[in-house]
XYZ file of C-alpha atoms in Angstrom:
659
model
C 70.375 128.572 132.465
C 70.401 132.363 132.318
C 74.026 133.310 131.654
C 74.968 134.538 128.183
C 76.799 131.937 126.091
C 79.078 133.797 123.680
C 80.304 130.460 122.309
C 76.778 129.642 121.139
C 76.740 132.824 119.066
C 80.027 131.621 117.574
C 78.458 128.212 116.952
C 75.713 129.974 115.022
C 78.435 131.465 112.834
C 79.895 128.004 112.224
C 76.391 126.938 111.204
C 75.467 129.810 108.877
C 78.719 130.471 107.028
C 78.966 127.004 105.387
C 75.286 127.207 104.434
C 75.797 130.553 102.701
C 78.993 129.462 100.942
C 77.456 126.150 99.846
C 74.353 127.854 98.486
C 76.400 130.527 96.736
C 78.240 127.835 94.804
C 81.642 127.478 96.450
C 82.242 123.825 95.650
C 84.709 123.256 98.509
C 81.796 123.633 100.944
C 79.867 120.766 99.347
C 78.443 119.662 102.702
C 77.674 123.158 103.963
C 74.003 122.246 104.271
C 74.784 120.530 107.599
C 74.746 124.005 109.147
C 70.961 123.780 109.221
C 71.223 120.742 111.493
C 73.505 122.694 113.818
C 70.849 125.405 114.002
C 68.274 122.789 114.971
C 70.429 121.646 117.905
C 70.988 125.222 119.082
C 67.278 125.990 118.851
C 66.324 122.883 120.784
C 68.797 123.760 123.535
C 67.823 127.411 123.911
C 64.079 126.859 123.802
C 64.186 123.978 126.271
C 66.452 125.965 128.605
C 64.050 128.916 128.482
C 60.990 126.729 129.096
C 62.638 124.821 131.945
C 63.552 128.099 133.634
C 59.928 129.228 133.338
C 58.635 125.965 134.779
C 61.024 126.066 137.738
C 60.186 129.692 138.434
C 56.471 128.894 137.948
C 56.188 131.710 135.406
C 55.359 129.553 132.389
C 52.840 131.089 129.998
C 52.082 129.741 126.540
C 51.116 133.261 125.450
C 54.419 134.640 126.707
C 56.315 131.864 124.929
C 54.659 132.571 121.595
C 55.102 136.286 122.077
C 58.852 135.717 122.340
C 58.764 133.539 119.239
C 56.831 136.168 117.297
C 59.255 138.911 118.318
C 62.208 136.690 117.433
C 60.996 135.257 114.125
C 58.226 137.261 112.509
C 59.482 140.828 111.834
C 62.566 139.863 109.840
C 60.646 137.055 108.123
C 57.852 139.436 107.076
C 60.359 141.965 105.781
C 62.099 139.291 103.717
C 58.831 137.905 102.353
C 57.561 141.334 101.370
C 60.733 142.388 99.576
C 61.074 138.974 97.924
C 57.525 139.301 96.633
C 58.116 142.841 95.296
C 61.334 141.886 93.515
C 59.640 138.772 92.172
C 56.823 140.899 90.765
C 59.442 142.784 88.756
C 61.574 139.820 87.653
C 59.872 136.452 87.786
C 58.199 134.863 84.788
C 54.603 133.711 85.348
C 55.295 130.047 86.121
C 58.038 131.065 88.545
C 55.668 133.578 90.105
C 53.193 130.739 90.619
C 55.884 128.867 92.528
C 56.694 131.977 94.567
C 53.042 132.469 95.450
C 52.688 128.870 96.550
C 55.868 128.932 98.631
C 54.998 132.340 100.116
C 51.717 130.938 101.321
C 53.587 127.983 102.762
C 56.148 130.249 104.454
C 53.474 132.380 106.081
C 51.696 129.374 107.510
C 54.969 127.581 108.398
C 54.265 124.619 106.134
C 57.017 125.281 103.573
C 58.546 121.913 104.269
C 55.253 120.259 103.307
C 54.995 122.468 100.218
C 58.398 121.504 98.868
C 58.003 117.887 99.889
C 54.813 117.744 97.830
C 56.765 118.741 94.725
C 58.057 115.146 94.732
C 61.599 116.234 94.122
C 64.446 116.701 96.513
C 66.394 119.591 97.928
C 69.108 119.183 95.288
C 66.806 118.229 92.440
C 64.368 121.117 92.489
C 64.953 124.001 90.042
C 66.379 125.803 93.065
C 67.683 128.749 91.065
C 64.030 129.749 90.658
C 62.779 129.089 94.224
C 63.564 132.200 96.331
C 61.784 130.790 99.402
C 63.125 127.243 99.310
C 65.169 127.901 102.451
C 62.061 128.539 104.557
C 61.503 124.779 104.850
C 63.795 124.695 107.901
C 61.909 127.531 109.607
C 58.715 125.537 109.114
C 60.269 122.482 110.776
C 61.328 124.580 113.782
C 57.982 126.310 114.156
C 56.104 123.024 113.907
C 58.320 121.717 116.692
C 57.530 124.821 118.743
C 53.801 124.258 118.329
C 53.909 120.838 119.993
C 56.964 120.832 122.220
C 56.046 123.572 124.777
C 52.649 121.999 125.321
C 54.199 118.545 125.711
C 56.806 119.879 128.128
C 54.154 121.674 130.183
C 52.148 118.471 130.528
C 55.251 116.490 131.481
C 56.274 119.034 134.132
C 52.849 118.798 135.678
C 52.963 115.033 136.112
C 56.628 113.979 136.062
C 59.942 114.765 137.693
C 62.843 116.303 135.765
C 64.773 113.035 135.522
C 61.763 111.175 134.141
C 61.185 113.960 131.630
C 64.780 113.654 130.437
C 64.359 109.897 130.008
C 61.185 110.399 127.983
C 62.885 113.009 125.773
C 65.692 110.507 125.242
C 63.155 107.906 124.109
C 61.612 110.403 121.666
C 65.109 111.262 120.442
C 65.907 107.601 119.738
C 62.566 106.988 118.026
C 62.954 110.017 115.753
C 66.556 109.097 114.898
C 65.538 105.509 114.139
C 62.733 106.767 111.916
C 65.181 109.069 110.127
C 67.623 106.213 109.513
C 64.807 104.030 108.191
C 63.376 106.817 106.016
C 66.797 107.664 104.572
C 66.510 104.353 102.717
C 62.769 104.105 102.200
C 61.628 107.720 101.725
C 64.561 110.162 101.526
C 62.566 113.216 100.412
C 60.142 112.932 103.320
C 63.110 112.233 105.572
C 64.710 115.506 104.544
C 61.697 117.772 104.926
C 59.405 116.456 107.634
C 59.386 117.091 111.377
C 59.161 113.478 112.621
C 62.515 112.644 111.002
C 64.097 115.964 112.010
C 62.816 116.200 115.582
C 65.764 114.228 116.981
C 68.100 117.057 115.974
C 66.138 119.571 118.025
C 65.728 117.024 120.805
C 69.509 116.609 120.920
C 69.677 120.211 122.099
C 66.741 119.646 124.429
C 68.536 116.742 126.106
C 71.620 118.879 126.768
C 69.334 121.451 128.383
C 67.402 118.899 130.440
C 69.620 117.865 133.265
C 72.965 116.996 131.720
C 75.797 118.193 133.929
C 78.728 120.048 132.422
C 82.252 118.560 132.100
C 83.715 117.643 135.469
C 87.182 118.932 134.600
C 88.936 121.384 132.314
C 90.711 118.524 130.536
C 87.425 116.810 129.676
C 86.025 120.116 128.407
C 89.075 120.580 126.164
C 88.816 117.076 124.689
C 85.072 117.445 124.228
C 85.404 120.826 122.505
C 88.182 119.681 120.153
C 86.298 116.513 119.172
C 83.145 118.560 118.646
C 84.887 120.928 116.216
C 86.201 117.908 114.300
C 82.677 116.486 114.031
C 81.357 119.847 112.844
C 84.017 120.727 110.316
C 84.687 117.426 108.514
C 81.132 116.963 107.097
C 81.180 120.505 105.694
C 83.926 119.478 103.292
C 83.391 115.701 103.050
C 79.647 115.535 102.354
C 77.933 116.364 99.071
C 74.586 116.271 97.262
C 74.754 112.469 96.972
C 75.284 111.885 100.695
C 72.144 110.216 102.131
C 70.863 112.867 104.505
C 69.709 113.143 107.236
C 69.964 109.845 109.106
C 73.292 108.363 110.132
C 75.128 111.028 108.118
C 73.558 113.770 110.237
C 74.820 112.280 113.509
C 78.346 113.821 113.373
C 77.274 117.484 112.957
C 74.398 117.075 115.410
C 76.626 115.403 117.972
C 79.321 118.024 117.374
C 76.898 120.863 118.038
C 75.547 119.161 121.156
C 79.075 118.575 122.486
C 80.082 122.196 121.911
C 77.063 123.340 123.894
C 77.668 120.752 126.602
C 81.367 121.606 126.924
C 80.345 125.134 127.890
C 78.114 124.047 130.750
C 81.060 123.697 133.101
C 82.803 126.338 135.169
C 85.454 127.174 132.565
C 85.341 127.637 128.804
C 87.334 125.274 126.595
C 89.725 126.414 123.871
C 87.038 125.577 121.314
C 84.589 127.737 123.253
C 87.048 130.643 123.394
C 87.615 130.315 119.645
C 83.877 130.447 119.018
C 83.583 133.439 121.351
C 85.844 135.513 119.071
C 84.132 138.892 118.438
C 83.989 138.378 114.659
C 82.317 134.968 114.986
C 80.009 136.323 117.673
C 78.892 139.114 115.338
C 78.197 136.676 112.506
C 76.263 134.580 115.015
C 74.188 137.579 116.070
C 73.143 138.289 112.476
C 72.861 134.589 111.567
C 69.048 134.467 111.505
C 68.805 137.469 109.195
C 71.707 136.143 107.148
C 69.863 132.873 106.691
C 66.696 134.714 105.673
C 68.290 137.067 103.158
C 71.112 135.135 101.541
C 68.952 132.742 99.543
C 66.645 135.298 97.832
C 69.746 137.336 96.969
C 71.366 134.264 95.417
C 68.234 133.302 93.500
C 67.495 136.746 92.079
C 71.133 137.344 91.154
C 71.304 134.076 89.268
C 67.873 134.686 87.790
C 68.900 138.023 86.334
C 72.486 137.197 85.354
C 71.664 133.592 84.310
C 75.038 132.531 85.677
C 77.562 133.981 88.140
C 81.346 134.067 88.117
C 83.701 133.932 91.094
C 83.720 137.697 91.663
C 79.935 137.764 91.607
C 79.812 134.936 94.148
C 81.893 137.002 96.544
C 79.610 139.969 95.840
C 76.587 137.817 96.733
C 78.158 136.890 100.061
C 78.990 140.536 100.797
C 75.482 141.685 99.859
C 73.973 138.960 102.050
C 76.048 140.032 105.045
C 75.133 143.675 104.420
C 71.416 142.926 104.151
C 71.580 140.726 107.251
C 73.338 143.437 109.253
C 70.683 146.008 108.336
C 67.902 143.527 109.056
C 69.376 142.622 112.448
C 69.975 146.246 113.439
C 66.748 147.829 112.241
C 64.214 144.985 112.200
C 65.244 142.210 114.593
C 66.587 144.187 117.541
C 63.825 146.813 117.859
C 61.133 144.139 118.031
C 62.905 141.620 120.206
C 62.623 143.258 123.613
C 59.237 142.898 125.322
C 57.404 146.196 125.162
C 60.124 147.819 123.089
C 57.877 148.579 120.130
C 54.354 147.494 120.957
C 52.311 145.632 123.514
C 51.399 141.976 123.330
C 47.843 142.440 122.077
C 48.892 144.845 119.344
C 51.725 142.517 118.360
C 49.371 139.566 117.953
C 46.861 141.605 115.944
C 49.488 142.977 113.578
C 51.133 139.577 113.190
C 47.816 137.914 112.366
C 46.947 140.644 109.880
C 50.276 140.455 108.078
C 50.075 136.676 107.944
C 46.595 136.883 106.457
C 47.565 139.493 103.849
C 50.693 137.661 102.751
C 48.868 134.332 102.615
C 46.077 135.770 100.497
C 48.606 137.455 98.217
C 50.466 134.190 97.833
C 47.266 132.322 97.067
C 46.155 134.854 94.446
C 49.550 134.928 92.746
C 49.691 131.148 92.720
C 46.521 131.074 90.647
C 47.952 132.523 87.446
C 51.402 133.898 88.138
C 50.255 137.433 87.324
C 50.575 136.811 83.586
C 49.439 140.323 82.668
C 52.886 141.687 83.537
C 54.256 140.296 80.257
C 53.159 140.133 76.609
C 51.430 136.914 75.583
C 54.399 135.953 73.381
C 56.761 136.123 76.360
C 54.443 134.016 78.515
C 54.231 131.408 75.776
C 57.984 131.412 75.121
C 58.732 130.863 78.820
C 56.425 127.854 79.072
C 58.333 124.651 78.377
C 55.156 122.956 77.150
C 55.378 125.200 74.072
C 58.397 123.186 72.942
C 57.431 119.681 74.060
C 55.581 118.474 70.996
C 52.481 116.252 70.688
C 51.257 113.252 72.664
C 52.488 114.448 76.071
C 49.241 113.167 77.568
C 50.572 109.637 77.161
C 53.091 109.969 79.970
C 52.343 109.700 83.704
C 51.632 105.992 83.358
C 51.709 105.509 87.130
C 49.770 108.639 88.134
C 47.025 107.692 85.686
C 47.231 104.018 86.621
C 47.575 102.872 83.039
C 46.845 99.240 82.352
C 47.655 97.085 79.333
C 44.233 98.029 77.957
C 44.540 101.799 78.584
C 48.103 102.398 77.401
C 48.475 104.851 74.544
C 48.975 103.291 71.129
C 50.674 105.736 68.770
C 52.290 105.701 65.354
C 50.653 104.521 62.118
C 46.861 104.317 62.512
C 45.118 100.953 62.340
C 48.336 98.996 62.856
C 48.842 96.422 65.580
C 51.540 97.655 68.021
C 54.889 95.907 67.609
C 57.155 97.976 69.874
C 57.083 99.811 73.200
C 58.775 102.957 74.538
C 59.682 102.631 78.235
C 61.382 105.218 80.416
C 61.302 108.225 82.677
C 60.563 111.851 81.773
C 63.392 111.676 79.212
C 61.452 108.854 77.622
C 58.409 111.095 77.647
C 60.433 113.796 75.853
C 61.786 111.386 73.233
C 58.502 109.527 72.611
C 56.898 111.971 70.114
C 59.887 111.605 67.776
C 59.827 107.814 68.151
C 56.181 107.704 67.132
C 56.805 110.105 64.251
C 59.428 107.637 63.012
C 57.045 104.719 63.529
C 54.347 106.462 61.542
C 56.797 106.978 58.683
C 57.616 103.253 58.500
C 54.055 102.057 59.041
C 54.423 100.822 62.608
C 52.759 101.580 65.956
C 53.720 101.082 69.567
C 52.870 101.448 73.242
C 54.226 104.058 75.654
C 55.079 103.307 79.304
C 56.706 106.419 80.744
C 56.609 108.075 84.147
C 58.800 110.598 85.915
C 61.787 108.861 87.491
C 60.915 105.379 86.197
C 63.435 103.024 84.629
C 62.490 99.407 83.817
C 64.854 97.811 86.331
C 63.461 94.350 86.948
C 64.209 93.219 90.485
C 64.814 96.746 91.771
C 62.754 99.621 93.143
C 63.644 103.272 93.460
C 64.016 104.504 97.027
C 60.926 106.488 97.978
C 58.994 105.275 94.927
C 58.707 101.582 95.628
C 54.994 101.424 94.793
C 55.548 103.159 91.457
C 58.299 100.733 90.476
C 56.332 97.679 91.532
C 53.335 98.839 89.503
C 55.259 99.811 86.363
C 57.627 96.830 86.418
C 54.576 94.601 86.608
C 52.914 96.531 83.762
C 56.061 96.261 81.623
C 56.254 92.500 82.093
C 52.536 92.076 81.386
C 52.818 94.023 78.141
C 55.883 92.123 76.932
C 54.694 88.689 78.079
C 51.185 89.158 76.744
C 52.109 90.559 73.332
C 54.554 88.299 71.488
C 54.145 90.496 68.405
C 56.233 93.177 70.153
C 59.664 92.863 68.590
C 61.482 95.950 69.895
C 61.817 98.026 73.053
C 63.162 101.596 73.087
C 64.442 102.863 76.460
C 65.331 106.571 76.743
C 66.236 107.485 80.343
C 68.093 110.165 82.275
C 71.261 108.136 82.772
C 73.189 110.591 84.915
C 70.379 110.875 87.440
C 69.725 107.143 87.315
C 73.267 106.109 88.255
C 74.449 108.967 90.481
C 71.476 110.630 92.188
C 68.705 108.108 92.664
C 68.949 105.166 95.061
C 67.506 101.682 94.655
C 66.461 98.690 96.717
C 66.792 95.087 95.634
C 63.819 92.737 95.805
C 64.874 91.652 99.304
C 64.955 95.247 100.570
C 68.726 95.817 100.493
C 70.073 99.136 99.278
C 72.265 98.555 96.217
C 74.692 100.955 94.546
C 72.858 102.968 91.897
C 75.072 102.042 88.954
C 74.868 98.343 89.869
C 71.087 98.543 90.228
C 70.657 100.178 86.826
C 72.959 97.706 85.085
C 71.561 94.597 86.759
C 67.944 95.719 86.441
C 68.210 96.484 82.725
C 70.296 93.363 82.091
C 67.576 91.257 83.739
C 64.951 92.818 81.468
C 67.072 92.346 78.351
C 68.002 88.728 79.147
C 64.362 87.892 79.930
C 63.476 88.724 76.308
C 66.469 87.575 74.247
C 64.506 87.524 70.966
C 63.444 91.176 71.257
C 65.642 94.036 70.115
C 66.485 96.814 72.613
C 67.536 100.368 71.811
C 69.050 102.249 74.760
C 69.037 106.030 74.314
C 71.605 108.120 76.174
C 70.759 111.744 76.820
C 73.005 114.716 76.192
C 74.314 117.384 78.546
C 72.302 119.368 81.052
C 72.674 122.964 82.250
C 70.592 125.542 84.149
C 71.165 127.799 81.115
C 69.277 125.408 78.825
C 65.570 125.556 78.153
C 62.653 127.900 77.619
C 62.865 129.684 80.957
C 66.527 130.652 80.605
C 66.111 131.664 76.961
C 63.162 133.910 77.837
C 65.078 135.498 80.713
C 67.933 136.173 78.315
C 65.498 138.096 76.118
C 63.990 139.987 79.026
C 67.333 140.970 80.517
C 68.864 141.762 77.114
C 71.500 139.076 76.694
C 71.629 139.426 72.919
C 74.393 136.864 72.386
C 72.715 134.157 74.427
C 74.096 130.823 73.221
C 74.278 128.382 76.143
C 76.836 125.602 75.937
C 78.430 122.961 78.132
C 82.161 122.371 77.464
C 82.665 118.927 75.984
C 85.110 117.957 78.740
C 82.405 118.686 81.329
C 79.932 116.540 79.444
C 82.455 113.713 79.081
C 83.136 113.828 82.822
C 79.399 113.580 83.513
C 78.975 110.848 80.912
C 81.747 108.834 82.540
C 79.417 108.105 85.470
C 77.240 105.889 83.279
C 79.279 105.196 80.148
C 80.658 101.913 81.489
C 77.173 100.630 82.310
C 75.895 101.644 78.884
C 78.840 100.059 77.066
C 78.499 96.759 78.913
C 74.787 96.575 78.181
C 75.487 97.566 74.597
C 77.694 94.495 74.208
C 74.704 92.201 74.659
C 73.711 90.620 71.313
C 70.192 92.074 71.180
C 71.071 95.629 72.301
C 71.836 98.755 70.309
C 72.908 102.066 71.856
C 72.269 105.560 70.489
C 72.932 108.975 71.980
C 71.530 112.443 71.497
C 75.011 113.748 72.192
C 75.948 112.732 68.655
C 73.477 115.354 67.407
C 73.784 118.037 70.104
C 77.538 118.044 70.763
C 80.724 118.419 68.752
C 84.391 118.236 69.641
C 84.155 121.532 71.551
C 80.819 121.662 73.365
C 77.209 120.539 73.764
C 74.690 123.140 72.670
C 71.429 124.440 74.089
C 70.437 125.935 70.742
C 70.570 124.080 67.407
C 70.063 126.119 64.239
C 68.466 128.825 66.360
C 65.959 126.388 67.889
C 65.771 125.369 71.534
C 67.331 121.950 72.021
C 65.863 121.623 75.516
C 62.604 122.554 77.182
C 64.328 122.990 80.555
C 67.728 122.231 82.027
C 67.785 118.567 80.938
C 64.726 117.554 78.873
C 64.894 117.582 75.084
C 62.656 119.799 73.029
C 60.512 118.281 70.294
C 62.836 119.838 67.726
C 65.917 118.151 69.207
C 64.179 114.833 69.808
C 63.464 114.587 66.069
C 67.189 114.618 65.294
C 67.266 110.870 66.033
C 64.322 110.005 63.780
C 66.613 108.330 61.182
C 68.033 106.138 63.954
C 64.546 105.233 65.205
C 63.321 104.394 61.687
C 66.316 102.200 60.983
C 65.994 100.379 64.313
C 62.257 99.745 63.941
C 62.589 98.468 60.381
C 65.481 96.124 61.232
C 63.641 94.728 64.249
C 60.543 94.093 62.123
C 62.598 92.446 59.365
C 64.393 90.229 61.902
C 61.058 89.193 63.385
C 59.617 88.465 59.961
C 62.715 86.526 58.964
C 62.532 84.469 62.128
C 58.893 83.645 61.499
C 59.606 82.510 57.910
C 62.458 80.311 59.125
C 60.230 78.733 61.762
C 57.565 78.011 59.143
C 60.050 76.315 56.778
C 61.451 74.236 59.633
C 57.947 73.171 60.601
C 57.047 72.125 57.044
C 60.294 70.171 56.617
C 59.504 68.212 59.747
């Protein structure tokens, strides 16, 4: 296929515009991320078409293929990486510069998807406002595909006919899609970032390019084009951060993109194709690669410097992104794209290798220490959340350190047998120092079982962290079953994330609604130990303006009246997602509920600063100062639980003697 497809340039526009608007923060485009999947389909189609033409003309050359890829991808990418690094050197705090160095190294070697996957978060959970190269994960997926696919296709063309090749590609498509559907339940983070679960999207384009005939009539082309636009547009507005993705949810946009491309294979262009071929959409499509490269660093650095952006500034970000993309396309992309236009093949490879090496080394060196010498020591310390976390943080990570009953931390009053346990996720880790301070004051000691993302939900496992949940649930039961002297359990967890973001599997492998899983799992734990007292701790608000990093940026960029807040109505709306679960559990006879919101919020707002002190270490974790605000509650709870236990023992003794 050699003819120019103006509708495909328009399809690129349909792909990039929702991505940019979603990333910029226009909430109506909550599913704008599906544009990346549309790009994958387009890439698979164009690359396969180009390779098939080479094979049929017997002009295939792996060197020529990679030369085209280098001319297409590298110049604009290098320009973006270099400028992102220079701006980062001026703006980014050391820990953020470490992240930039790591991700720059990953971007240069096209392993960004592996880099961000290894952070054990997710695309929506990462501190994305401080990751200017987060978007390069999709480029890494494409380039990894391009490493293997041309070689595979060359081998297949040597030994198989076109129809057999198409059938084999269809098999690979089905296998990858099936793996993606399976991983969307079992390992959603890997599913999002890794090539094996994304390959089917590129292969969808490859299948259209590998022997599929165009529509046999104008009417079929019209129906196909209209249905394709429906499949493309609806997810952009209907999907959101909580939509399991990719997997089944990715089928509509992928199918829509494939149908648009297929509808244009016939002799006449459909109405959808003519719409996409509009000059304005075609222009946006032409600059779409540069727009994808530049929009995200512009968003990140704008938010980094301004801390937050209003509606006018969002529009300014979009305009600046389009302007930067236009310049990049005109003066970087186009001059390098034509073979021989700027330099010969050998020179191109040498320069590309050299730039890759320099940028990789720079990224590696920066990742070592974040170039701390750019700032005074006091600034470096103030920006580090560990400065505000308090003591005993080494007692977390119960799963990573494979804690056992014998190796769990025992904290509180020295020389006292533990009679309580703190169990929870990283919010439990943040609250634990204050709990043990309270225990020390009342002469008690306890165990700590905390790990990032862990909630003691008996009978349930978190999607993607099944092994962690099995291990820690087993440890929790062993501690409570094996130590009858334990009379109280304190459970501080990140409730909003637990019931709205994370997914869970029941013991028989079924996916269960998050709120139901949290309620049933905690209820099972509580009912298993009816004679123990439970204290459930609800967290307060969260905001990207909270924490050490934001406060330090406010100082650096001279925001003298920095006083971050979350309007109380926003917090109440967030709290509503878990309040019902918490209230129902709180009605159980051996359960008490407490909330940090009672100390960090009033009738107007929730506050990121209390009496001039940081209430949070980052956007959602409490500082040591704030965690201590509930010490009176912890002391009262621990003393009552101990008195109840002692009273029960005395009653049992009297009953025994009377018998």
